[in-house]
């Protein structure tokens, strides 16, 4: 990667992944504005939706079902 920084020395993009063993827990990339959080249950989904309402900077929460998980 040779062009990751802008003219002011700031990162143009990035990718960060958090794992617990082989389990992917969290992904965020590009500018960090669209993180992906891997949840396993409907309860975890509801909890995340309720938690996000506390923070006006979070403008939306999109939920996608992964057939390999319960949520």
mmCIF file of C-alpha atoms in Angstrom:
data_model
loop_
_atom_site.group_PDB
_atom_site.id
_atom_site.type_symbol
_atom_site.label_atom_id
_atom_site.label_comp_id
_atom_site.label_asym_id
_atom_site.label_seq_id
_atom_site.Cartn_x
_atom_site.Cartn_y
_atom_site.Cartn_z
ATOM 1 C CA UNK A 1 0.000 0.000 0.000
ATOM 2 C CA UNK A 2 1.723 3.156 -1.150
ATOM 3 C CA UNK A 3 -1.064 5.756 -1.261
ATOM 4 C CA UNK A 4 -2.822 5.355 2.104
ATOM 5 C CA UNK A 5 -2.215 8.924 3.312
ATOM 6 C CA UNK A 6 -3.540 12.249 2.030
ATOM 7 C CA UNK A 7 -1.396 15.355 1.528
ATOM 8 C CA UNK A 8 -1.827 16.274 5.238
ATOM 9 C CA UNK A 9 -0.605 12.868 6.416
ATOM 10 C CA UNK A 10 -4.058 11.587 7.455
ATOM 11 C CA UNK A 11 -5.230 8.101 6.593
ATOM 12 C CA UNK A 12 -7.465 7.986 3.529
ATOM 13 C CA UNK A 13 -8.919 4.617 4.525
ATOM 14 C CA UNK A 14 -8.450 1.740 6.906
ATOM 15 C CA UNK A 15 -9.859 -1.638 7.869
ATOM 16 C CA UNK A 16 -10.060 -2.975 11.404
ATOM 17 C CA UNK A 17 -11.414 -6.377 12.441
ATOM 18 C CA UNK A 18 -11.934 -7.710 15.957
ATOM 19 C CA UNK A 19 -11.973 -11.472 16.469
ATOM 20 C CA UNK A 20 -12.480 -13.787 19.418
ATOM 21 C CA UNK A 21 -10.592 -16.841 18.281
ATOM 22 C CA UNK A 22 -12.010 -17.553 14.817
ATOM 23 C CA UNK A 23 -15.256 -15.629 15.495
ATOM 24 C CA UNK A 24 -15.538 -12.243 13.751
ATOM 25 C CA UNK A 25 -17.033 -9.767 16.238
ATOM 26 C CA UNK A 26 -16.676 -6.384 14.523
ATOM 27 C CA UNK A 27 -15.551 -4.861 11.220
ATOM 28 C CA UNK A 28 -15.081 -1.239 10.262
ATOM 29 C CA UNK A 29 -13.462 0.050 7.145
ATOM 30 C CA UNK A 30 -12.896 2.997 4.827
ATOM 31 C CA UNK A 31 -13.623 6.021 7.043
ATOM 32 C CA UNK A 32 -15.144 4.106 9.940
ATOM 33 C CA UNK A 33 -18.640 5.437 9.267
ATOM 34 C CA UNK A 34 -20.249 2.090 8.475
ATOM 35 C CA UNK A 35 -19.182 -0.458 11.088
ATOM 36 C CA UNK A 36 -20.437 -4.032 11.018
ATOM 37 C CA UNK A 37 -21.220 -5.756 14.315
ATOM 38 C CA UNK A 38 -21.870 -9.490 14.261
ATOM 39 C CA UNK A 39 -24.715 -10.491 16.585
ATOM 40 C CA UNK A 40 -26.047 -13.969 17.288
ATOM 41 C CA UNK A 41 -29.511 -13.488 18.773
ATOM 42 C CA UNK A 42 -32.625 -11.390 18.233
ATOM 43 C CA UNK A 43 -32.142 -10.068 21.781
ATOM 44 C CA UNK A 44 -28.680 -8.748 20.876
ATOM 45 C CA UNK A 45 -30.189 -7.027 17.827
ATOM 46 C CA UNK A 46 -32.898 -5.353 19.946
ATOM 47 C CA UNK A 47 -30.305 -4.310 22.532
ATOM 48 C CA UNK A 48 -28.129 -2.719 19.833
ATOM 49 C CA UNK A 49 -31.100 -0.867 18.348
ATOM 50 C CA UNK A 50 -32.068 0.507 21.774
ATOM 51 C CA UNK A 51 -28.477 1.420 22.646
ATOM 52 C CA UNK A 52 -28.035 3.312 19.362
ATOM 53 C CA UNK A 53 -31.017 5.565 20.178
ATOM 54 C CA UNK A 54 -28.940 7.155 22.970
ATOM 55 C CA UNK A 55 -26.498 8.632 20.440
ATOM 56 C CA UNK A 56 -27.815 11.184 17.907
ATOM 57 C CA UNK A 57 -24.663 10.763 15.817
ATOM 58 C CA UNK A 58 -25.911 7.252 14.927
ATOM 59 C CA UNK A 59 -28.381 8.081 12.187
ATOM 60 C CA UNK A 60 -29.413 4.548 11.265
ATOM 61 C CA UNK A 61 -28.991 0.890 12.116
ATOM 62 C CA UNK A 62 -29.345 -1.604 9.281
ATOM 63 C CA UNK A 63 -29.942 -5.241 10.195
ATOM 64 C CA UNK A 64 -28.950 -8.047 7.839
ATOM 65 C CA UNK A 65 -29.574 -11.690 8.625
ATOM 66 C CA UNK A 66 -26.634 -14.005 8.227
ATOM 67 C CA UNK A 67 -27.857 -17.526 7.554
ATOM 68 C CA UNK A 68 -24.831 -18.901 9.432
ATOM 69 C CA UNK A 69 -25.907 -17.218 12.709
ATOM 70 C CA UNK A 70 -29.087 -16.974 14.764
ATOM 71 C CA UNK A 71 -29.624 -13.181 14.386
#
